[in-house]
């Protein structure tokens, strides 16, 4: 009887789920657990291959093993308790809970695509109402962001309005759409305040990455790689409580302006905080000319360099 109730609860949500997720639920009430576990295990394997810290590899493997052995659908926890319910499960913290929520909502996982070299932010942004191909490309190229969470942050702090073709009404509409799309991924209770690494740490990771690029593991991007020969070095490193992943930008603008070995995208996270990202570039012109800076944080970079 309990299993029947769980299945009926899941089926009520099938129309709102991606085709793959709906298929899995229809096949078996716990088949989706296996799907989620497999994706988490793939992340662990790729992190291991790319020389990430073993505690990160273990975290994903332990979460995968736990989800694979759950007797009830993990989707039920997510539907009833949201992101906080996932975070409260054994072996699953904020970052992995967000990954599971993304899988349950979309059937895809951004961090996995990034590690594989198959990330396509422009396609992702087009899932948001009022964002077509041209605008999606402009957002990615001008703001250097890759996730819906980062897009929502840009809508809130005013950066999105600076993109050509954006008015306040469209920004508000996109913000509301993102709020609806991401609402269930957020925890139900209060969270720790937002935080970012220091400028010093971000620039140090940028320096470490560019200095070691030739010796690092590399991914083969699917975008802008018609021959299949192009490789992008990838670095996983830690500073204090922060974990970082760094790789050269593979955006259309980076290719257009010949900056594919200059612009570095850095993803960061730490326990209790969702993932964030920054882009480091060489500044051309002005008081910071020739220096490495974090886009959008020029004021703090000026303070860091004392100019």
mmCIF file of N, CA and C in Angstrom, residues 121 143 147 235:
data_model
loop_
_atom_site.group_PDB
_atom_site.id
_atom_site.type_symbol
_atom_site.label_atom_id
_atom_site.label_comp_id
_atom_site.label_asym_id
_atom_site.label_seq_id
_atom_site.Cartn_x
_atom_site.Cartn_y
_atom_site.Cartn_z
ATOM 1 N N UNK A 121 25.735 26.750 -22.297
ATOM 2 C CA UNK A 121 24.939 27.723 -21.541
ATOM 3 C C UNK A 121 23.858 28.399 -22.375
ATOM 4 N N UNK A 143 28.068 38.620 -19.904
ATOM 5 C CA UNK A 143 28.111 38.430 -18.460
ATOM 6 C C UNK A 143 28.997 37.263 -18.028
ATOM 7 N N UNK A 147 25.026 29.314 -15.587
ATOM 8 C CA UNK A 147 23.967 28.591 -14.890
ATOM 9 C C UNK A 147 22.730 29.468 -14.706
ATOM 10 N N UNK A 235 41.515 22.630 -14.001
ATOM 11 C CA UNK A 235 42.182 22.578 -12.700
ATOM 12 C C UNK A 235 41.136 22.497 -11.596
#
